[in-house]
Coordinates of C-alpha atoms in Angstrom, one line a residue:
X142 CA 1.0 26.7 113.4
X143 CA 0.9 30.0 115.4
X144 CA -2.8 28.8 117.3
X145 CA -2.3 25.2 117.2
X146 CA -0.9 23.5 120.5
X147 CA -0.8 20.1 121.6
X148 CA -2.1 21.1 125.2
X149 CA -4.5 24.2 125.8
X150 CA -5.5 24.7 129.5
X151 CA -8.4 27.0 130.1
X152 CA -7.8 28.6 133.7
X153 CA -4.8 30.0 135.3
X154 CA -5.4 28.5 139.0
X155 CA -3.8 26.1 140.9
X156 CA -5.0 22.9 138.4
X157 CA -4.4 24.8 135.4
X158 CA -0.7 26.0 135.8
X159 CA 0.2 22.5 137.8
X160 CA -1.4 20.8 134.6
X161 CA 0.0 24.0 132.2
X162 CA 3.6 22.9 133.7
X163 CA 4.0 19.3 133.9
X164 CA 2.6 19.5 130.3
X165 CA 5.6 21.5 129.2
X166 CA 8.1 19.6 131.6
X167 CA 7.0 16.6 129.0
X168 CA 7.9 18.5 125.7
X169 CA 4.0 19.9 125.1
X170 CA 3.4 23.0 122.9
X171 CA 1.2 25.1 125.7
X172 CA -1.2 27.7 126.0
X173 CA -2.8 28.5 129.1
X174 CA -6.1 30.8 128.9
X175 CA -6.5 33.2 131.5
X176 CA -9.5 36.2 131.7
X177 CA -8.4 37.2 135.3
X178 CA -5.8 40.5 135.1
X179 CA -3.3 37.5 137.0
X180 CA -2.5 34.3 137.1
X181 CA -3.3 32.0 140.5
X182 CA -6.9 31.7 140.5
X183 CA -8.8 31.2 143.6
X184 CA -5.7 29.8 145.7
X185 CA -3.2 32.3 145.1
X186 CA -5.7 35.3 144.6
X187 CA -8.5 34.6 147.0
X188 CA -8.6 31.8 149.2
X189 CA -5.5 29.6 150.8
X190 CA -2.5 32.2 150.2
X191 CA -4.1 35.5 151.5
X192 CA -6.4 34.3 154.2
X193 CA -2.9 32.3 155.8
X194 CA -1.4 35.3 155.4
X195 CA -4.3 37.0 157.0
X196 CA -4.5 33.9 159.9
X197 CA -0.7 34.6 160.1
X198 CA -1.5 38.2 161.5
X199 CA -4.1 36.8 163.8
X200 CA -1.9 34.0 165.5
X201 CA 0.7 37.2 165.7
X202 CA -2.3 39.1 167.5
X203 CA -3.1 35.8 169.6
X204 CA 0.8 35.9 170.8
X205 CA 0.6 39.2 172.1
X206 CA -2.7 39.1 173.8
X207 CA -1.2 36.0 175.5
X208 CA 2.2 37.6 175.7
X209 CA 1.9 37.3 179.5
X210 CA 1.2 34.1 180.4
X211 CA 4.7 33.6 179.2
X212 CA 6.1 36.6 181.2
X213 CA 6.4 38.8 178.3
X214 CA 4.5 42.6 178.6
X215 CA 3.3 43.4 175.4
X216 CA 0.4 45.1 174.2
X217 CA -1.1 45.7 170.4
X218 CA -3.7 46.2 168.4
X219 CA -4.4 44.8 164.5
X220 CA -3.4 47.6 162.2
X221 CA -5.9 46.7 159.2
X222 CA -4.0 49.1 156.2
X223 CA -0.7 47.1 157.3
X224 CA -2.4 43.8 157.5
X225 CA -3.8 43.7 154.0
X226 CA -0.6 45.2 153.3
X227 CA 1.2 42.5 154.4
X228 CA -1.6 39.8 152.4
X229 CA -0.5 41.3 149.2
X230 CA 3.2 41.1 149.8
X231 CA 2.8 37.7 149.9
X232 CA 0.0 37.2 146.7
X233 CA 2.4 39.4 145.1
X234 CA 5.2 37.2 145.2
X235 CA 3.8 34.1 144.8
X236 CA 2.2 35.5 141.6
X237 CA 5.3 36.5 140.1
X238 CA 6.5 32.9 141.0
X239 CA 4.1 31.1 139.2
X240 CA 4.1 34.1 136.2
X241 CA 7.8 33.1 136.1
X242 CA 8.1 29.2 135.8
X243 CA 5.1 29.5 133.0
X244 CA 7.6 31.9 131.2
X245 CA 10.8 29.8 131.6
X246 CA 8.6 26.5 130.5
X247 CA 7.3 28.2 127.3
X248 CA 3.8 28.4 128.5
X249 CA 2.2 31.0 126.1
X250 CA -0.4 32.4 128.5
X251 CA -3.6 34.0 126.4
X252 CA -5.9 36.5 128.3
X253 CA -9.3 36.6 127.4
X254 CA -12.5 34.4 127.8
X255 CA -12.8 31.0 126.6
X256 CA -15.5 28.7 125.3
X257 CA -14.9 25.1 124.7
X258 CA -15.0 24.0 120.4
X259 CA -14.9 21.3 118.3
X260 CA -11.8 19.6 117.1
X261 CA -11.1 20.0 120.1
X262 CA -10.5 23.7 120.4
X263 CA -11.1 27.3 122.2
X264 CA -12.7 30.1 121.0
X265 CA -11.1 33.0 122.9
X266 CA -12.8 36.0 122.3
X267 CA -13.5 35.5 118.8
X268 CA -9.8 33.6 118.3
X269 CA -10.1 29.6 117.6
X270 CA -6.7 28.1 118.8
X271 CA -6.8 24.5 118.1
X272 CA -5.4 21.7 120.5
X273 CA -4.9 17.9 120.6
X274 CA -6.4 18.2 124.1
X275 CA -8.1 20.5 125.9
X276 CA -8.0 20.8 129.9
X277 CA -10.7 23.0 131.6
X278 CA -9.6 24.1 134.7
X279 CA -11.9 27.3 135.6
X280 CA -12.1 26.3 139.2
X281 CA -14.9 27.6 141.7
X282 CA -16.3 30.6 143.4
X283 CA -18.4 31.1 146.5
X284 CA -21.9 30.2 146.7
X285 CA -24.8 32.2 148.2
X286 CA -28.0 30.9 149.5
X287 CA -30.9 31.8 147.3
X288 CA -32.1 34.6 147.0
X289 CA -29.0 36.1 149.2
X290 CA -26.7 38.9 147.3
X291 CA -23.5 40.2 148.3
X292 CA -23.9 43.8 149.2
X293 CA -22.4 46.5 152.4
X294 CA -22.9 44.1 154.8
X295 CA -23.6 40.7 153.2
X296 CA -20.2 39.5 151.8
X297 CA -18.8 36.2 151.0
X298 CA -14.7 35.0 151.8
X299 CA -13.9 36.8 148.4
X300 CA -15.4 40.8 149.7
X301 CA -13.8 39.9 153.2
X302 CA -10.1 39.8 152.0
X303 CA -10.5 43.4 151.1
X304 CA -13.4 44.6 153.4
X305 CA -13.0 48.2 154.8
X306 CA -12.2 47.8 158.1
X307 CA -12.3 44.6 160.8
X308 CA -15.4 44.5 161.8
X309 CA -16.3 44.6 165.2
X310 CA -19.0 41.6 165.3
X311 CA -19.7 39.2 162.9
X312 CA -22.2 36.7 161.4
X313 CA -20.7 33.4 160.0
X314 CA -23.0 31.2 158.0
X315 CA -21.0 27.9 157.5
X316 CA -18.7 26.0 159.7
X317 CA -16.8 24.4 157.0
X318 CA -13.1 25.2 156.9
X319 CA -14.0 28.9 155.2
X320 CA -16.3 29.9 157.7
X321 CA -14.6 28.3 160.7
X322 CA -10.9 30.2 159.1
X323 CA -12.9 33.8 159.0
X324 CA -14.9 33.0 162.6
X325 CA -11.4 32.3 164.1
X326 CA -9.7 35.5 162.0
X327 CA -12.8 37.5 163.1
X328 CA -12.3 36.6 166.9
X329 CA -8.3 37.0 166.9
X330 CA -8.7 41.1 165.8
X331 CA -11.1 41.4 168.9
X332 CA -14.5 40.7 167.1
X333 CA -17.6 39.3 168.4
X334 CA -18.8 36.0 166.4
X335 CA -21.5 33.9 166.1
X336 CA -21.2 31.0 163.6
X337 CA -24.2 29.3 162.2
X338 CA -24.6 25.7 160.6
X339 CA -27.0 23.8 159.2
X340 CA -25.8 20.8 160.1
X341 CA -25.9 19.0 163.5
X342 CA -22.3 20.2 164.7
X343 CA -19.7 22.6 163.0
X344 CA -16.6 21.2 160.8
X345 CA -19.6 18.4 160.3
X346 CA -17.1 16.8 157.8
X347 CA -14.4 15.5 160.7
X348 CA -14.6 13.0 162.9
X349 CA -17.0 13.8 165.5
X350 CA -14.3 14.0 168.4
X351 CA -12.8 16.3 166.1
X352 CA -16.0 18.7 166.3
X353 CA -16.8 18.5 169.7
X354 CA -13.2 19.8 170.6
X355 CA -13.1 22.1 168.5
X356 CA -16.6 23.4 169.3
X357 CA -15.2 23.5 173.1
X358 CA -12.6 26.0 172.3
X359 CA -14.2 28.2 170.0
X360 CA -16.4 28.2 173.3
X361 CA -13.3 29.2 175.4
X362 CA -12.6 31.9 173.0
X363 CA -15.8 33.4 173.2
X364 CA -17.5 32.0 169.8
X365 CA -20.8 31.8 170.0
X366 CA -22.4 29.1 167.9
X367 CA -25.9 27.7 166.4
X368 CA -25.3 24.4 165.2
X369 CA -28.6 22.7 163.4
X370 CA -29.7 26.0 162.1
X371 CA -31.8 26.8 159.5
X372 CA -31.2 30.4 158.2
X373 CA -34.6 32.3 157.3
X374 CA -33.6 35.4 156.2
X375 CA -30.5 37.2 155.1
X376 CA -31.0 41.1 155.1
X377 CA -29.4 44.6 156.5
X378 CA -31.3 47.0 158.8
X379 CA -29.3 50.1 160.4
X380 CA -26.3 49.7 158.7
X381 CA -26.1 46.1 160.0
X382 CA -26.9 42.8 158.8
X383 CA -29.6 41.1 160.4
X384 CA -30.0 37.3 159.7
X385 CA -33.2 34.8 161.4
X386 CA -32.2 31.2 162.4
X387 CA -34.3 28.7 163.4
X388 CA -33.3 26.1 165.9
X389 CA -35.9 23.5 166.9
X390 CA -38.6 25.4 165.8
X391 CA -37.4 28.7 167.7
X392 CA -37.1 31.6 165.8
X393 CA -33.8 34.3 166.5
X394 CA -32.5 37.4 164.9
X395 CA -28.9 37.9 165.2
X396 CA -27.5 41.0 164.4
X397 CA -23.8 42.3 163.8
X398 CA -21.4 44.4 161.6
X399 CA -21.3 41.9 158.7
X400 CA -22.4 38.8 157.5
X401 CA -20.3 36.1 156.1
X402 CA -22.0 33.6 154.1
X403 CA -19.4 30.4 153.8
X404 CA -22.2 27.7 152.0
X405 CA -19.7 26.1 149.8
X406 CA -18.1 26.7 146.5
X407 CA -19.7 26.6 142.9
X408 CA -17.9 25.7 139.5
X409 CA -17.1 28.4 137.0
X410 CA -18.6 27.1 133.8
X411 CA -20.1 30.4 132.7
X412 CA -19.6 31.0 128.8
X413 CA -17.8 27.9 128.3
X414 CA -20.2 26.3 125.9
X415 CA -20.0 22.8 127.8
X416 CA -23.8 21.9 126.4
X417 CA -22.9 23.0 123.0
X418 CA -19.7 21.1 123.2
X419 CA -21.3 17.8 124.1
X420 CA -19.4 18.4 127.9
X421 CA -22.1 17.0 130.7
X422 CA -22.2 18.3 133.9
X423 CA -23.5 16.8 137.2
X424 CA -25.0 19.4 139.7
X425 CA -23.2 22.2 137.5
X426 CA -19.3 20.3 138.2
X427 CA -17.6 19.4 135.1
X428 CA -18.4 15.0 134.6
X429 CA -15.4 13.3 134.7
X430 CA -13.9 9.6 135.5
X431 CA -11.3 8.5 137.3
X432 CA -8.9 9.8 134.9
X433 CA -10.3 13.1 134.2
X434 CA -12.0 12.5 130.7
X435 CA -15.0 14.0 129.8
X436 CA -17.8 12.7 127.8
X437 CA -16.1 14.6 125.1
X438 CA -13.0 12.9 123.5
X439 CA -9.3 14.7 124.4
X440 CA -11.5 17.2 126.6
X441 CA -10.2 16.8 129.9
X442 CA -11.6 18.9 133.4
X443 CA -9.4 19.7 137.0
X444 CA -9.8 21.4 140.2
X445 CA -12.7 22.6 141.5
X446 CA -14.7 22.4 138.6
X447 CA -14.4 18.8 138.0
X448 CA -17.2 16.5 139.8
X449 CA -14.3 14.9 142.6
X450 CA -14.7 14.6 145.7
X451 CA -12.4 17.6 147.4
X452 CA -12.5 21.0 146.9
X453 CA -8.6 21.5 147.5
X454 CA -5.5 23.3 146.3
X455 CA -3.6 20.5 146.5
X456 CA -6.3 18.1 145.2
X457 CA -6.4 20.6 141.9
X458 CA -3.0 20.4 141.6
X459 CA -2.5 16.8 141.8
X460 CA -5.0 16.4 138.9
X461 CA -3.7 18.7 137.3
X462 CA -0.1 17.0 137.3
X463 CA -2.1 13.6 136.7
X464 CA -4.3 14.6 133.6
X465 CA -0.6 16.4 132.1
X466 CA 1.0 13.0 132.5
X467 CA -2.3 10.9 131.1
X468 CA -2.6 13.0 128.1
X469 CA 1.1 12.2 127.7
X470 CA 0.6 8.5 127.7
X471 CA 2.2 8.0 130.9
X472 CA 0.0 5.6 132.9
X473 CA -1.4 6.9 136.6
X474 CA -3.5 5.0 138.8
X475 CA -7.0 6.9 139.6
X476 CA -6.2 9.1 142.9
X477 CA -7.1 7.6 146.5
X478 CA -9.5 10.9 147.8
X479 CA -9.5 9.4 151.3
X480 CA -6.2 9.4 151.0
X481 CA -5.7 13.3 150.8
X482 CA -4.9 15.3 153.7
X483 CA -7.5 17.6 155.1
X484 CA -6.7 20.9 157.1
X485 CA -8.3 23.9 158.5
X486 CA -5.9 26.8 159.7
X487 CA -8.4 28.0 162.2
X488 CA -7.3 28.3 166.1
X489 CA -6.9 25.6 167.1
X490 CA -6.0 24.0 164.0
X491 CA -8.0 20.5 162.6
X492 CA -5.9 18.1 160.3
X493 CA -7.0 14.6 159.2
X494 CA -6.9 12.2 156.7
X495 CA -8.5 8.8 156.2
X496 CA -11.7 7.3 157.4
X497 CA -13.6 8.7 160.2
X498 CA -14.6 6.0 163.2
X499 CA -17.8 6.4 162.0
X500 CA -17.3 5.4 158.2
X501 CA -14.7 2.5 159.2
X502 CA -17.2 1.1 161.3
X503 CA -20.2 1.4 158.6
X504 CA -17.8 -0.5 156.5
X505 CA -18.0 -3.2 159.1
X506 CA -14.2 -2.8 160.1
X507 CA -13.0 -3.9 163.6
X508 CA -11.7 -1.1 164.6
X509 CA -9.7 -0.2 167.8
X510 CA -9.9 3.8 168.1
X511 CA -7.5 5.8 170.6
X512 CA -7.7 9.6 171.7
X513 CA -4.7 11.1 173.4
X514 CA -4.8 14.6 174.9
X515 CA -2.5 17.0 174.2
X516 CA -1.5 18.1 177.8
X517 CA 0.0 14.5 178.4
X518 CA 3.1 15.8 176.7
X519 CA 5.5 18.5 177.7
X520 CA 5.8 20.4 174.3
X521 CA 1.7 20.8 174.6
X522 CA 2.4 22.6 177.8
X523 CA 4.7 24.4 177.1
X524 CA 3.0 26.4 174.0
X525 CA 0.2 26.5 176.4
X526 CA -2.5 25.3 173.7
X527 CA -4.7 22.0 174.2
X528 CA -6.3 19.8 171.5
X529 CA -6.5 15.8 170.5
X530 CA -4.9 13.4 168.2
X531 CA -6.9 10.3 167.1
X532 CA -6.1 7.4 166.0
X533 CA -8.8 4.7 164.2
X534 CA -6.9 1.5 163.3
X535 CA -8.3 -2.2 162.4
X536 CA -7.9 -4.0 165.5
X537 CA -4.3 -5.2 165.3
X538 CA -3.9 -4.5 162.0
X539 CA -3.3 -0.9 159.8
X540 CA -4.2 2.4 160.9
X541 CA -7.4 3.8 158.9
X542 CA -8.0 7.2 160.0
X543 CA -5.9 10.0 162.0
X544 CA -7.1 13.3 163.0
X545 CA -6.0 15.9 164.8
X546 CA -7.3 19.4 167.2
X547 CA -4.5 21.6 167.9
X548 CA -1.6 23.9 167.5
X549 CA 0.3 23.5 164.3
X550 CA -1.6 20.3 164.2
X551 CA -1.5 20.8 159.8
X552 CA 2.3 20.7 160.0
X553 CA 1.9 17.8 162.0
X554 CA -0.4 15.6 160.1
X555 CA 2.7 14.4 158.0
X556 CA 3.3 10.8 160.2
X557 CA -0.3 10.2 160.3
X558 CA -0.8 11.0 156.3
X559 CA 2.1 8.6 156.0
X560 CA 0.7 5.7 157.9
X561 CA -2.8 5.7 156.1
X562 CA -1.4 6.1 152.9
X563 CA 1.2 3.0 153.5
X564 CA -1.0 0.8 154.9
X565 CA 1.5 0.7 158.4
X566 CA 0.0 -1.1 160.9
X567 CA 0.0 0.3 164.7
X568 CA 2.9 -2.4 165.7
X569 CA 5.0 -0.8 163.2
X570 CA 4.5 2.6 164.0
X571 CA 5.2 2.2 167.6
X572 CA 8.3 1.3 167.3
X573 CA 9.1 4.6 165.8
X574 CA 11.0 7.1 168.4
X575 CA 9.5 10.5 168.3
X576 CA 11.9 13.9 169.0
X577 CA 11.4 15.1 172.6
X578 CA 9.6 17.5 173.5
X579 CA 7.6 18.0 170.0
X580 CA 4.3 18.2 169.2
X581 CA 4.8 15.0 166.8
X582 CA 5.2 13.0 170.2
X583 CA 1.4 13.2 170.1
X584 CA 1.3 11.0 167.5
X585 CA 3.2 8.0 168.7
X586 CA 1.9 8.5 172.1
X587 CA -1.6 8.1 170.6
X588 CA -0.1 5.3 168.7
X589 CA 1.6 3.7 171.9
X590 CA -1.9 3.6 173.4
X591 CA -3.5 1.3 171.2
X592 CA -0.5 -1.4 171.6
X593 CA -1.3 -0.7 175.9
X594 CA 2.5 0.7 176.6
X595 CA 1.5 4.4 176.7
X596 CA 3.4 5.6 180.3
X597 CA 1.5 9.0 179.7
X598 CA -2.2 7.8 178.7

């Protein structure tokens, strides 16, 4: 039948195509619902492919304004026109990409709005296409604090990809991984920035060493932060944003070119029908269990509008794979979420994965913990860039936790992802000969430490 499938995915972002194309791969019929003009949703579109390519201009603009401490004479200055230029180049032809392997797998990809129906089914715009299951996969978008609105000067990570002009001061309010991205972004075209955070200390996720590093080079770089701030007041005066903290009791009003609110994501769910379908929600997200089922038979929900833990490309597209090859009767164990790599492309860059010292030792672990410097290795020095790897292990047993401050620190985090995930133990991992001079030598040095044979600790 011409609107009968066996799979129908209802989003077109990371978790739907993954989901859209292992479904295929495993001899589905598939449609893939889309109301966007493209296919890519928030990854591709709005959030990690054009902001690298955004924090790929800025480490460019870092190079040069460093140029000489490496006895280079160079000058420049950020070219905004050829910079978003350059941002959709690259959405452009990772859009095609995508576009393409649907096409070659059969996908049938049907624009419009979708709302969830019985059987199950979708209703697309008046059209009922029935399915055997149904995956919901409509992802997330930025949140505002109440009673904020995006406007000239008040704009969220979505408004900032194709703002105007680089501004020349900035508000950020959030020092998660989108607001500490922009902040760094912000700084790197020659912008002054204040980041402000609720929480006690920014990337308050991390491991505390992790925070305090960071926090000390942002510091360097002339980042101004508030961290334990509650924002009063969002508003614009002058043509400039204006926004009232207050920090133990003290009141302050920052002003500067724009503000960037970076709260936190919420989940799409608008005009799905999830309470007329029987779907429940927790806190808005999509309920699911381990394996991705709704409370509604052969209704399934990935990405960021599922209630998992992480808010992650590759976390949406993981599940996505997973509820393909589940509805497909293949059986996958439930996915380890402290398991999952973690990264933040800001300079310097933060990767970790596994437990924090603090949440091994509330689960009453032994642990032994070890933090190596960057400068105690010749690669380090040579790029001219500082930072810290630690390592939290169970004394003399696995390692539980690595994370890492630092320059290319994300393409890094490989050995340490590796370890936690395999369960290797530090004994086993130092007997493991790192390249020399790398940046991975920070790593096994860290490593080295906790077995006491370190010569550079």
């Amino acid at each position: 039948m011409a609107d009968s499938y066996d799979v129908v995915v209802v989003g077109g972002g990371t978790g739907g195509y993954s989901c859209a194309l292992r479904s295929a791969q495993l001899g589905k019929r598939v449609a893939l619902v889309e109301r966007d003009e493209r296919l890519g949703g928030t990854c591709l579109l709005r959030g990690c492919i054009p902001t690298k390519a955004l924090l790929q201009s800025a480490a460019v603009m870092d190079a040069v304004t460093r140029a000489d401490e490496f006895g280079i004479s160079a000058k420049g200055e950020p070219d905004w026109p050829a910079v978003r230029a350059f941002e959709d180049r690259i959405v452009d032809k990772l859009v095609s990409g995508v576009t393409g392997l649907l096409k070659a797998r059969k996908v049938d990809v049907i624009r419009g709005t979708a709302a969830i129906g019985p059987g199950p089914s979708v209703v697309v715009d008046g059209r009922t296409i029935a399915a055997t299951d149904v995956v919901i996969a409509t992802g997330s978008r930025p949140k505002l604090l109440p009673g904020v609105e995006v406007s000239e000067h008040v704009i969220t990570s979505d408004q900032a990809l194709w703002y105007p002009n680089i501004p020349t001061s900035a508000i950020v309010i959030g020092a998660g991984a989108v607001g500490l991205e922009f902040a760094s972004f912000y700084r790197s075209m020659g912008a002054e920035v204040t980041i402000v955070e609720a929480l006690p200390r920014i990337a308050p996720l991390e491991d505390e060493a992790l925070s305090k590093e960071l926090a000390r080079a942002y510091r360097r770089r002339g980042i101004a932060m508030h961290a334990g701030a509650r924002v009063q007041s969002i508003g614009e005066a002058g043509g400039r944003a204006t926004v009232t903290i207050d920090v133990n009791g003290q009141a302050t009003t920052l002003t500067a070119d724009i503000c960037l609110v970076a709260t936190g994501r919420a989940p799409v769910t608008d005009g799905l029908g999830l309470e007329a379908a029987g779907v429940a929600t927790d806190r808005g997200f999509v309920k699911v269990d381990g394996q991705f089922r709704t409370t509604v038979p052969h209704v399934w929900a990935v990405g960021d509008v599922a209630s998992t833990p992480l808010q992650l490309a590759h976390v949406a597209y993981t599940e996505g794979i997973a509820a393909a090859e589940r509805i497909a009767g293949i059986a996958v164990a439930d996915i380890d979420y402290l398991g999952i790599p973690r990264v933040t492309y800001c300079t310097p860059e933060v990767a970790s994965v596994g437990r924090t010292e603090e949440q091994a030792r509330a689960e009453g672990r032994d642990v032994e913990v070890e933090v190596f410097n960057f400068q105690g290795v010749g690669k380090a020095n040579i790029v001219g860039e500082g930072g810290i790897v630690k390592v939290v292990a169970e004394k003399g047993g696995a390692v539980l936790g690595v994370h890492m401050v630092g320059p290319w620190v994300t393409e890094q985090l490989s050995g340490g992802y590796l370890a936690v995930n395999w369960e290797a133990t530090v004994a086993e991992i130092a007997e493991f000969i790192q390249p020399h001079p790398s940046l991975t030598e920070l790593f096994g040095e860290t490593v080295l430490s906790l077995t006491g044979r370190s010569l550079n600790a």
